[in-house]
PDB file of C-alpha atoms in Angstrom:
ATOM      1  CA  MET A   1     -43.967   6.187 -13.307  1.00  0.00           C
ATOM      2  CA  ALA A   2     -44.117   3.692 -10.426  1.00  0.00           C
ATOM      3  CA  ASP A   3     -42.074   6.113  -8.284  1.00  0.00           C
ATOM      4  CA  GLU A   4     -44.850   8.706  -8.442  1.00  0.00           C
ATOM      5  CA  PHE A   5     -47.442   6.206  -7.246  1.00  0.00           C
ATOM      6  CA  LYS A   6     -45.075   5.044  -4.511  1.00  0.00           C
ATOM      7  CA  ALA A   7     -44.503   8.622  -3.332  1.00  0.00           C
ATOM      8  CA  LEU A   8     -48.253   9.274  -3.339  1.00  0.00           C
ATOM      9  CA  ALA A   9     -48.898   6.087  -1.371  1.00  0.00           C
ATOM     10  CA  VAL A  10     -46.229   6.960   1.211  1.00  0.00           C
ATOM     11  CA  GLU A  11     -47.619  10.463   1.738  1.00  0.00           C
ATOM     12  CA  LEU A  12     -51.211   9.293   2.169  1.00  0.00           C
ATOM     13  CA  SER A  13     -50.261   6.287   4.315  1.00  0.00           C
ATOM     14  CA  GLN A  14     -48.260   8.479   6.669  1.00  0.00           C
ATOM     15  CA  ALA A  15     -51.159  10.921   6.924  1.00  0.00           C
ATOM     16  CA  ALA A  16     -53.535   8.039   7.681  1.00  0.00           C
ATOM     17  CA  ALA A  17     -51.270   6.622  10.383  1.00  0.00           C
ATOM     18  CA  SER A  18     -50.827  10.074  11.946  1.00  0.00           C
ATOM     19  CA  SER A  19     -54.624  10.453  12.086  1.00  0.00           C
ATOM     20  CA  GLY A  20     -55.061   7.108  13.827  1.00  0.00           C
ATOM     21  CA  VAL A  21     -56.395   5.316  10.745  1.00  0.00           C
ATOM     22  CA  ARG A  22     -55.313   1.686  10.781  1.00  0.00           C
ATOM     23  CA  SER A  23     -57.119   0.481   7.654  1.00  0.00           C
ATOM     24  CA  LEU A  24     -58.455   2.120   4.523  1.00  0.00           C
ATOM     25  CA  ALA A  25     -60.028   1.511   1.124  1.00  0.00           C
ATOM     26  CA  VAL A  26     -58.950   2.972  -2.203  1.00  0.00           C
ATOM     27  CA  LEU A  27     -61.840   3.962  -4.470  1.00  0.00           C
ATOM     28  CA  PRO A  28     -61.753   4.590  -8.228  1.00  0.00           C
ATOM     29  CA  PHE A  29     -60.677   8.097  -9.217  1.00  0.00           C
ATOM     30  CA  ALA A  30     -63.031  10.311 -11.211  1.00  0.00           C
ATOM     31  CA  PRO A  31     -61.994  11.922 -14.520  1.00  0.00           C
ATOM     32  CA  SER A  32     -61.929  15.724 -14.378  1.00  0.00           C
ATOM     33  CA  ASP A  33     -61.998  15.899 -18.183  1.00  0.00           C
ATOM     34  CA  GLU A  34     -63.209  13.661 -21.019  1.00  0.00           C
ATOM     35  CA  SER A  35     -60.861  10.802 -20.098  1.00  0.00           C
ATOM     36  CA  PRO A  36     -62.395   7.307 -19.791  1.00  0.00           C
ATOM     37  CA  ALA A  37     -63.603   6.506 -16.258  1.00  0.00           C
ATOM     38  CA  GLN A  38     -61.873   3.131 -16.616  1.00  0.00           C
ATOM     39  CA  GLU A  39     -58.523   4.886 -16.113  1.00  0.00           C
ATOM     40  CA  GLY A  40     -59.667   5.814 -12.617  1.00  0.00           C
ATOM     41  CA  LEU A  41     -59.862   2.115 -11.749  1.00  0.00           C
ATOM     42  CA  SER A  42     -56.303   1.586 -12.942  1.00  0.00           C
ATOM     43  CA  ILE A  43     -55.030   4.519 -10.879  1.00  0.00           C
ATOM     44  CA  ALA A  44     -56.775   3.157  -7.781  1.00  0.00           C
ATOM     45  CA  ASP A  45     -55.310  -0.316  -8.316  1.00  0.00           C
ATOM     46  CA  ARG A  46     -51.758   0.979  -8.709  1.00  0.00           C
ATOM     47  CA  LEU A  47     -52.068   3.173  -5.648  1.00  0.00           C
ATOM     48  CA  LEU A  48     -53.528   0.286  -3.629  1.00  0.00           C
ATOM     49  CA  THR A  49     -50.584  -1.928  -4.596  1.00  0.00           C
ATOM     50  CA  GLN A  50     -48.081   0.654  -3.366  1.00  0.00           C
ATOM     51  CA  ILE A  51     -49.971   1.169  -0.097  1.00  0.00           C
ATOM     52  CA  VAL A  52     -49.962  -2.568   0.592  1.00  0.00           C
ATOM     53  CA  ARG A  53     -46.247  -2.746  -0.170  1.00  0.00           C
ATOM     54  CA  GLY A  54     -45.572   0.152   2.188  1.00  0.00           C
ATOM     55  CA  GLY A  55     -47.163  -1.698   5.097  1.00  0.00           C
ATOM     56  CA  LYS A  56     -47.947   1.403   7.188  1.00  0.00           C
ATOM     57  CA  VAL A  57     -51.720   0.831   7.100  1.00  0.00           C
ATOM     58  CA  LEU A  58     -53.987  -2.039   6.130  1.00  0.00           C
ATOM     59  CA  ALA A  59     -55.889  -1.831   2.840  1.00  0.00           C
ATOM     60  CA  VAL A  60     -58.965  -3.783   1.750  1.00  0.00           C
ATOM     61  CA  GLU A  61     -59.451  -5.275  -1.694  1.00  0.00           C
ATOM     62  CA  ARG A  62     -61.998  -3.621  -3.960  1.00  0.00           C
ATOM     63  CA  SER A  63     -63.793  -6.977  -4.255  1.00  0.00           C
ATOM     64  CA  MET A  64     -65.013  -6.459  -0.672  1.00  0.00           C
ATOM     65  CA  LEU A  65     -66.705  -3.263  -1.838  1.00  0.00           C
ATOM     66  CA  ARG A  66     -68.062  -4.596  -5.127  1.00  0.00           C
ATOM     67  CA  ARG A  67     -71.755  -4.526  -4.186  1.00  0.00           C
ATOM     68  CA  VAL A  68     -71.806  -0.972  -2.871  1.00  0.00           C
ATOM     69  CA  LEU A  69     -69.626   0.255  -5.730  1.00  0.00           C
ATOM     70  CA  GLU A  70     -71.979  -1.284  -8.274  1.00  0.00           C
ATOM     71  CA  GLU A  71     -75.000   0.240  -6.532  1.00  0.00           C
ATOM     72  CA  HIS A  72     -73.439   3.681  -6.875  1.00  0.00           C
ATOM     73  CA  HIS A  73     -72.156   3.026 -10.418  1.00  0.00           C
ATOM     74  CA  LEU A  74     -68.689   3.996  -9.237  1.00  0.00           C
ATOM     75  CA  ALA A  75     -66.908   1.912 -11.868  1.00  0.00           C
ATOM     76  CA  GLN A  76     -68.667   3.897 -14.595  1.00  0.00           C
ATOM     77  CA  THR A  77     -68.314   7.387 -13.113  1.00  0.00           C
ATOM     78  CA  GLY A  78     -65.566   7.317 -10.496  1.00  0.00           C
ATOM     79  CA  ILE A  79     -67.643   9.757  -8.425  1.00  0.00           C
ATOM     80  CA  ALA A  80     -67.631   8.985  -4.692  1.00  0.00           C
ATOM     81  CA  ASP A  81     -70.080  11.133  -2.715  1.00  0.00           C
ATOM     82  CA  ALA A  82     -70.391  11.543   1.055  1.00  0.00           C
ATOM     83  CA  GLY A  83     -73.226   8.998   1.242  1.00  0.00           C
ATOM     84  CA  LEU A  84     -71.148   6.311  -0.424  1.00  0.00           C
ATOM     85  CA  ILE A  85     -68.136   6.977   1.786  1.00  0.00           C
ATOM     86  CA  LYS A  86     -70.262   6.693   4.931  1.00  0.00           C
ATOM     87  CA  LYS A  87     -71.871   3.488   3.662  1.00  0.00           C
ATOM     88  CA  ILE A  88     -68.459   1.947   3.019  1.00  0.00           C
ATOM     89  CA  GLY A  89     -67.575   2.661   6.657  1.00  0.00           C
ATOM     90  CA  GLU A  90     -70.665   0.717   7.709  1.00  0.00           C
ATOM     91  CA  ILE A  91     -69.923  -2.295   5.503  1.00  0.00           C
ATOM     92  CA  VAL A  92     -66.185  -2.844   5.952  1.00  0.00           C
ATOM     93  CA  PRO A  93     -63.934  -2.067   8.935  1.00  0.00           C
ATOM     94  CA  VAL A  94     -62.018   0.901   7.530  1.00  0.00           C
ATOM     95  CA  GLY A  95     -61.385   4.280   9.080  1.00  0.00           C
ATOM     96  CA  ALA A  96     -60.861   6.193   5.863  1.00  0.00           C
ATOM     97  CA  VAL A  97     -61.014   6.008   2.102  1.00  0.00           C
ATOM     98  CA  ILE A  98     -58.742   7.395  -0.574  1.00  0.00           C
ATOM     99  CA  THR A  99     -60.344   8.820  -3.673  1.00  0.00           C
ATOM    100  CA  GLY A 100     -59.924  11.814  -5.932  1.00  0.00           C
ATOM    101  CA  SER A 101     -59.755  12.881  -9.547  1.00  0.00           C
ATOM    102  CA  PHE A 102     -57.420  12.798 -12.533  1.00  0.00           C
ATOM    103  CA  GLY A 103     -56.980  14.668 -15.767  1.00  0.00           C
ATOM    104  CA  ASN A 104     -54.956  13.893 -18.884  1.00  0.00           C
ATOM    105  CA  SER A 105     -52.901  15.911 -21.288  1.00  0.00           C
ATOM    106  CA  MET A 106     -50.793  14.492 -24.111  1.00  0.00           C
ATOM    107  CA  GLU A 107     -47.727  14.410 -21.844  1.00  0.00           C
ATOM    108  CA  GLU A 108     -48.959  13.624 -18.339  1.00  0.00           C
ATOM    109  CA  THR A 109     -51.748  12.606 -15.990  1.00  0.00           C
ATOM    110  CA  VAL A 110     -52.422  14.882 -13.027  1.00  0.00           C
ATOM    111  CA  ILE A 111     -53.727  12.906 -10.032  1.00  0.00           C
ATOM    112  CA  GLU A 112     -55.386  14.675  -7.107  1.00  0.00           C
ATOM    113  CA  ALA A 113     -55.968  12.353  -4.162  1.00  0.00           C
ATOM    114  CA  ARG A 114     -57.827  12.853  -0.885  1.00  0.00           C
ATOM    115  CA  LEU A 115     -57.830  10.844   2.338  1.00  0.00           C
ATOM    116  CA  ILE A 116     -61.334  11.090   3.848  1.00  0.00           C
ATOM    117  CA  ASP A 117     -62.573   9.991   7.272  1.00  0.00           C
ATOM    118  CA  VAL A 118     -65.543   7.651   6.714  1.00  0.00           C
ATOM    119  CA  LYS A 119     -67.491   8.762   9.804  1.00  0.00           C
ATOM    120  CA  SER A 120     -67.099  12.526   9.655  1.00  0.00           C
ATOM    121  CA  GLY A 121     -66.432  13.022   5.962  1.00  0.00           C
ATOM    122  CA  ILE A 122     -63.523  15.292   6.893  1.00  0.00           C
ATOM    123  CA  ILE A 123     -60.596  15.397   4.478  1.00  0.00           C
ATOM    124  CA  LEU A 124     -57.607  14.257   6.509  1.00  0.00           C
ATOM    125  CA  ALA A 125     -55.029  14.852   3.803  1.00  0.00           C
ATOM    126  CA  ALA A 126     -54.725  15.815   0.140  1.00  0.00           C
ATOM    127  CA  ALA A 127     -51.921  15.211  -2.335  1.00  0.00           C
ATOM    128  CA  GLU A 128     -51.187  15.778  -6.003  1.00  0.00           C
ATOM    129  CA  ARG A 129     -48.843  13.996  -8.384  1.00  0.00           C
ATOM    130  CA  LYS A 130     -48.066  14.323 -12.089  1.00  0.00           C
ATOM    131  CA  VAL A 131     -47.438  11.030 -13.868  1.00  0.00           C
ATOM    132  CA  GLU A 132     -45.847  10.939 -17.296  1.00  0.00           C
ATOM    133  CA  ARG A 133     -48.072   9.306 -19.886  1.00  0.00           C
ATOM    134  CA  LYS A 134     -45.528   6.827 -21.136  1.00  0.00           C
ATOM    135  CA  PRO A 135     -46.358   3.274 -22.318  1.00  0.00           C
ATOM    136  CA  SER A 136     -44.374   0.341 -21.066  1.00  0.00           C
ATOM    137  CA  GLY A 137     -44.089  -3.437 -21.346  1.00  0.00           C
ATOM    138  CA  LEU A 138     -46.110  -5.292 -23.963  1.00  0.00           C
ATOM    139  CA  GLN A 139     -48.277  -2.283 -24.710  1.00  0.00           C
ATOM    140  CA  GLY A 140     -45.593  -0.919 -27.010  1.00  0.00           C
ATOM    141  CA  SER A 141     -45.448   2.739 -27.965  1.00  0.00           C
ATOM    142  CA  LYS A 142     -48.231   5.266 -28.334  1.00  0.00           C
ATOM    143  CA  LEU A 143     -50.030   5.279 -31.623  1.00  0.00           C
ATOM    144  CA  ASP A 144     -49.320   8.419 -33.597  1.00  0.00           C
ATOM    145  CA  ALA A 145     -52.650   9.632 -34.969  1.00  0.00           C
ATOM    146  CA  ALA A 146     -50.945  11.258 -37.922  1.00  0.00           C
ATOM    147  CA  ASP A 147     -49.005   8.322 -39.314  1.00  0.00           C
ATOM    148  CA  GLY A 148     -50.001   5.224 -37.367  1.00  0.00           C
ATOM    149  CA  LYS A 149     -46.424   4.239 -36.510  1.00  0.00           C
ATOM    150  CA  GLY A 150     -45.834   2.059 -33.493  1.00  0.00           C
ATOM    151  CA  PHE A 151     -48.426   0.058 -31.629  1.00  0.00           C
ATOM    152  CA  LEU A 152     -51.693   1.282 -30.242  1.00  0.00           C
ATOM    153  CA  TRP A 153     -51.464   2.165 -26.587  1.00  0.00           C
ATOM    154  CA  VAL A 154     -54.596   1.928 -24.482  1.00  0.00           C
ATOM    155  CA  PRO A 155     -55.781   4.026 -22.787  1.00  0.00           C
ATOM    156  CA  ALA A 156     -54.648   6.579 -25.341  1.00  0.00           C
ATOM    157  CA  PRO A 157     -54.518  10.352 -24.908  1.00  0.00           C
ATOM    158  CA  GLN A 158     -57.419  12.297 -26.383  1.00  0.00           C
ATOM    159  CA  LEU A 159     -56.906  12.984 -30.073  1.00  0.00           C
ATOM    160  CA  THR A 160     -56.937  16.623 -31.088  1.00  0.00           C
ATOM    161  CA  VAL A 161     -59.555  16.169 -33.789  1.00  0.00           C
ATOM    162  CA  ALA A 162     -63.264  16.791 -33.810  1.00  0.00           C
ATOM    163  CA  ALA A 163     -65.586  13.916 -33.000  1.00  0.00           C
ATOM    164  CA  PRO A 164     -66.247  12.123 -36.284  1.00  0.00           C
ATOM    165  CA  ASP A 165     -69.533  12.243 -38.073  1.00  0.00           C
ATOM    166  CA  ILE A 166     -70.468   8.554 -37.866  1.00  0.00           C
ATOM    167  CA  GLN A 167     -71.958   7.639 -41.206  1.00  0.00           C
ATOM    168  CA  GLU A 168     -71.237   5.128 -43.916  1.00  0.00           C
ATOM    169  CA  GLU A 169     -69.025   6.278 -46.766  1.00  0.00           C
ATOM    170  CA  ARG A 170     -70.435   5.611 -50.210  1.00  0.00           C
ATOM    171  CA  SER A 171     -69.036   6.513 -53.593  1.00  0.00           C
ATOM    172  CA  ASP A 172     -69.727   5.197 -57.052  1.00  0.00           C
ATOM    173  CA  ALA A 173     -66.024   5.729 -57.742  1.00  0.00           C
ATOM    174  CA  ASN A 174     -64.995   3.261 -55.049  1.00  0.00           C
ATOM    175  CA  PRO A 175     -63.518   0.124 -56.571  1.00  0.00           C
ATOM    176  CA  ALA A 176     -64.753  -3.371 -55.965  1.00  0.00           C
ATOM    177  CA  PRO A 177     -62.299  -6.073 -54.904  1.00  0.00           C
ATOM    178  CA  GLY A 178     -60.666  -8.167 -57.588  1.00  0.00           C
ATOM    179  CA  ASP A 179     -58.122  -6.030 -59.424  1.00  0.00           C
ATOM    180  CA  ARG A 180     -54.699  -7.179 -58.170  1.00  0.00           C
ATOM    181  CA  SER A 181     -52.496  -4.931 -60.304  1.00  0.00           C
ATOM    182  CA  CYS A 182     -50.421  -2.312 -58.494  1.00  0.00           C
ATOM    183  CA  ALA A 183     -51.563   0.590 -60.660  1.00  0.00           C
ATOM    184  CA  ASN A 184     -52.726   3.409 -58.366  1.00  0.00           C
ATOM    185  CA  ALA A 185     -52.536   0.948 -55.467  1.00  0.00           C
ATOM    186  CA  ALA A 186     -52.442   3.599 -52.731  1.00  0.00           C
ATOM    187  CA  GLU A 187     -55.562   5.351 -54.014  1.00  0.00           C
ATOM    188  CA  ARG A 188     -57.383   2.043 -54.428  1.00  0.00           C
ATOM    189  CA  ILE A 189     -56.438   0.937 -50.912  1.00  0.00           C
ATOM    190  CA  ASP A 190     -57.722   4.208 -49.478  1.00  0.00           C
ATOM    191  CA  ALA A 191     -60.963   3.850 -51.435  1.00  0.00           C
ATOM    192  CA  LEU A 192     -61.464   0.308 -50.130  1.00  0.00           C
ATOM    193  CA  GLU A 193     -60.735   1.347 -46.551  1.00  0.00           C
ATOM    194  CA  ALA A 194     -63.070   4.351 -46.818  1.00  0.00           C
ATOM    195  CA  ARG A 195     -65.964   1.990 -47.504  1.00  0.00           C
ATOM    196  CA  ILE A 196     -65.462   0.192 -44.173  1.00  0.00           C
ATOM    197  CA  LEU A 197     -63.856   2.953 -42.110  1.00  0.00           C
ATOM    198  CA  ASP A 198     -66.402   3.061 -39.293  1.00  0.00           C
ATOM    199  CA  VAL A 199     -66.998  -0.696 -39.304  1.00  0.00           C
ATOM    200  CA  LYS A 200     -63.272  -1.316 -38.982  1.00  0.00           C
ATOM    201  CA  ALA A 201     -62.941   1.318 -36.247  1.00  0.00           C
ATOM    202  CA  ARG A 202     -65.788  -0.281 -34.277  1.00  0.00           C
ATOM    203  CA  TYR A 203     -64.176  -3.688 -34.627  1.00  0.00           C
ATOM    204  CA  TRP A 204     -60.821  -2.537 -33.247  1.00  0.00           C
ATOM    205  CA  ALA A 205     -62.407  -0.436 -30.511  1.00  0.00           C
ATOM    206  CA  GLY A 206     -64.313  -3.538 -29.436  1.00  0.00           C
ATOM    207  CA  GLN A 207     -61.130  -5.596 -29.410  1.00  0.00           C
ATOM    208  CA  LEU A 208     -59.355  -3.006 -27.275  1.00  0.00           C
ATOM    209  CA  LYS A 209     -62.251  -2.890 -24.826  1.00  0.00           C
ATOM    210  CA  LYS A 210     -61.880  -6.646 -24.440  1.00  0.00           C
ATOM    211  CA  GLY A 211     -58.251  -6.113 -23.467  1.00  0.00           C
ATOM    212  CA  VAL A 212     -56.763  -7.497 -26.674  1.00  0.00           C
ATOM    213  CA  SER A 213     -53.136  -6.417 -27.063  1.00  0.00           C
ATOM    214  CA  LEU A 214     -51.968  -5.172 -30.456  1.00  0.00           C
ATOM    215  CA  ALA A 215     -48.299  -5.453 -29.553  1.00  0.00           C
ATOM    216  CA  GLY A 216     -47.957  -8.733 -31.428  1.00  0.00           C
ATOM    217  CA  LEU A 217     -49.179  -7.362 -34.741  1.00  0.00           C
ATOM    218  CA  THR A 218     -46.643  -6.848 -37.500  1.00  0.00           C
ATOM    219  CA  VAL A 219     -48.799  -4.165 -39.122  1.00  0.00           C
ATOM    220  CA  ASN A 220     -50.794  -1.627 -37.149  1.00  0.00           C
ATOM    221  CA  PRO A 221     -54.501  -1.254 -38.033  1.00  0.00           C
ATOM    222  CA  GLY A 222     -54.743   1.658 -40.450  1.00  0.00           C
ATOM    223  CA  SER A 223     -51.086   1.528 -41.527  1.00  0.00           C
ATOM    224  CA  GLU A 224     -52.141   0.784 -45.083  1.00  0.00           C
ATOM    225  CA  ILE A 225     -54.092   4.066 -45.347  1.00  0.00           C
ATOM    226  CA  THR A 226     -52.049   6.746 -47.128  1.00  0.00           C
ATOM    227  CA  ASP A 227     -54.422   9.715 -47.166  1.00  0.00           C
ATOM    228  CA  PRO A 228     -53.621  11.769 -44.004  1.00  0.00           C
ATOM    229  CA  ASP A 229     -57.191  12.974 -43.452  1.00  0.00           C
ATOM    230  CA  LEU A 230     -58.624   9.498 -43.918  1.00  0.00           C
ATOM    231  CA  LYS A 231     -56.062   8.028 -41.530  1.00  0.00           C
ATOM    232  CA  LYS A 232     -56.740  10.701 -38.901  1.00  0.00           C
ATOM    233  CA  ASN A 233     -60.472  10.068 -39.284  1.00  0.00           C
ATOM    234  CA  PHE A 234     -59.948   6.330 -38.772  1.00  0.00           C
ATOM    235  CA  TYR A 235     -57.988   6.775 -35.525  1.00  0.00           C
ATOM    236  CA  ALA A 236     -60.468   9.388 -34.325  1.00  0.00           C
ATOM    237  CA  ARG A 237     -63.271   6.882 -34.852  1.00  0.00           C
ATOM    238  CA  ILE A 238     -61.403   4.216 -32.869  1.00  0.00           C
ATOM    239  CA  GLN A 239     -61.000   6.744 -30.064  1.00  0.00           C
ATOM    240  CA  HIS A 240     -64.667   7.727 -30.345  1.00  0.00           C
ATOM    241  CA  TRP A 241     -65.960   4.173 -30.082  1.00  0.00           C
ATOM    242  CA  TYR A 242     -63.419   3.166 -27.434  1.00  0.00           C
ATOM    243  CA  ASN A 243     -64.605   6.021 -25.189  1.00  0.00           C
ATOM    244  CA  ALA A 244     -68.298   5.412 -25.934  1.00  0.00           C
ATOM    245  CA  ASP A 245     -70.404   3.724 -23.250  1.00  0.00           C
ATOM    246  CA  ARG A 246     -71.544   1.183 -25.828  1.00  0.00           C
ATOM    247  CA  THR A 247     -69.888   0.098 -29.052  1.00  0.00           C
ATOM    248  CA  PRO A 248     -72.451  -1.488 -31.423  1.00  0.00           C
ATOM    249  CA  LYS A 249     -71.525  -5.023 -32.428  1.00  0.00           C
ATOM    250  CA  LEU A 250     -70.937  -5.681 -36.096  1.00  0.00           C
ATOM    251  CA  THR A 251     -73.886  -7.237 -37.886  1.00  0.00           C
ATOM    252  CA  PRO A 252     -73.330 -10.321 -40.069  1.00  0.00           C
ATOM    253  CA  SER A 253     -73.525  -8.186 -43.225  1.00  0.00           C
ATOM    254  CA  GLU A 254     -71.031  -5.695 -41.776  1.00  0.00           C
ATOM    255  CA  ILE A 255     -68.653  -8.497 -40.866  1.00  0.00           C
ATOM    256  CA  SER A 256     -68.870  -9.909 -44.381  1.00  0.00           C
ATOM    257  CA  ARG A 257     -68.210  -6.504 -45.945  1.00  0.00           C
ATOM    258  CA  PHE A 258     -65.410  -5.746 -43.497  1.00  0.00           C
ATOM    259  CA  VAL A 259     -63.603  -9.014 -44.196  1.00  0.00           C
ATOM    260  CA  ARG A 260     -64.034  -8.673 -47.962  1.00  0.00           C
ATOM    261  CA  PHE A 261     -62.769  -5.097 -48.381  1.00  0.00           C
ATOM    262  CA  ASP A 262     -60.137  -5.130 -45.636  1.00  0.00           C
ATOM    263  CA  ARG A 263     -58.633  -8.354 -46.972  1.00  0.00           C
ATOM    264  CA  GLU A 264     -58.400  -6.900 -50.468  1.00  0.00           C
ATOM    265  CA  ALA A 265     -56.836  -3.693 -49.166  1.00  0.00           C
ATOM    266  CA  PHE A 266     -54.277  -5.602 -47.122  1.00  0.00           C
ATOM    267  CA  ILE A 267     -53.307  -7.816 -50.087  1.00  0.00           C
ATOM    268  CA  LEU A 268     -52.750  -4.721 -52.221  1.00  0.00           C
ATOM    269  CA  TYR A 269     -50.755  -3.109 -49.420  1.00  0.00           C
ATOM    270  CA  LYS A 270     -48.594  -6.196 -48.922  1.00  0.00           C
ATOM    271  CA  GLU A 271     -47.933  -6.810 -52.610  1.00  0.00           C
ATOM    272  CA  CYS A 272     -47.553  -3.225 -53.821  1.00  0.00           C
ATOM    273  CA  ARG A 273     -45.991  -1.231 -50.993  1.00  0.00           C
ATOM    274  CA  GLY A 274     -42.471  -1.822 -52.330  1.00  0.00           C
TER     275      GLY A 274
END
């Protein structure tokens, strides 16, 4: 994976040097599909690191561009227009910027990068690379939406399910906590989890947005759910809220209900799964 970023950095750095560009800035990449814009920041950071290591041209830190990037909401959209590129040339001493777009499939990320002269707006060079979507390090392995095995990998590929209808599940048949026998444990666990499905999904989406790693967990969130449709719905809701611009915080009553039902479901799962 790092080799692809290195090759992309070498190609663009050589093009910059050949065009007389001695310093440049790397801007966030824009998603060409429904992928989170935050991934564009990660792509830019990895490319910047490889350019600095290559040493062919100078590169400025994004912190030097923070004000102008915030003014243009670049961190949220990844879209760099001609006006922004020209303004960057006026603020920092760079001859060109690197920006572009990216798109995700289940197997790979396609990155299209452009080297643009800040004064003329002319594209000096363009390059494309395909990067395998493969987790590494403490992130663990990609979460399988069908069975929940492994650890949750963020950012995750788009799930191939429809956006969930966000509403609270209610059923008079749902059990209340308290019965600790293992009779029909799987069905009772699913019924308990169904009552807090969206609340639990919002909680974990919020944790992931904060950068919390799930690699240290012994049990993946949702592993206790046995009904395939319910499990798929749960992971779809995590994906939905993770990609949303704003994830509503849990209210005190939601927190109380979440803790109560999820704790009961986990105890049943732990004691009765054998």
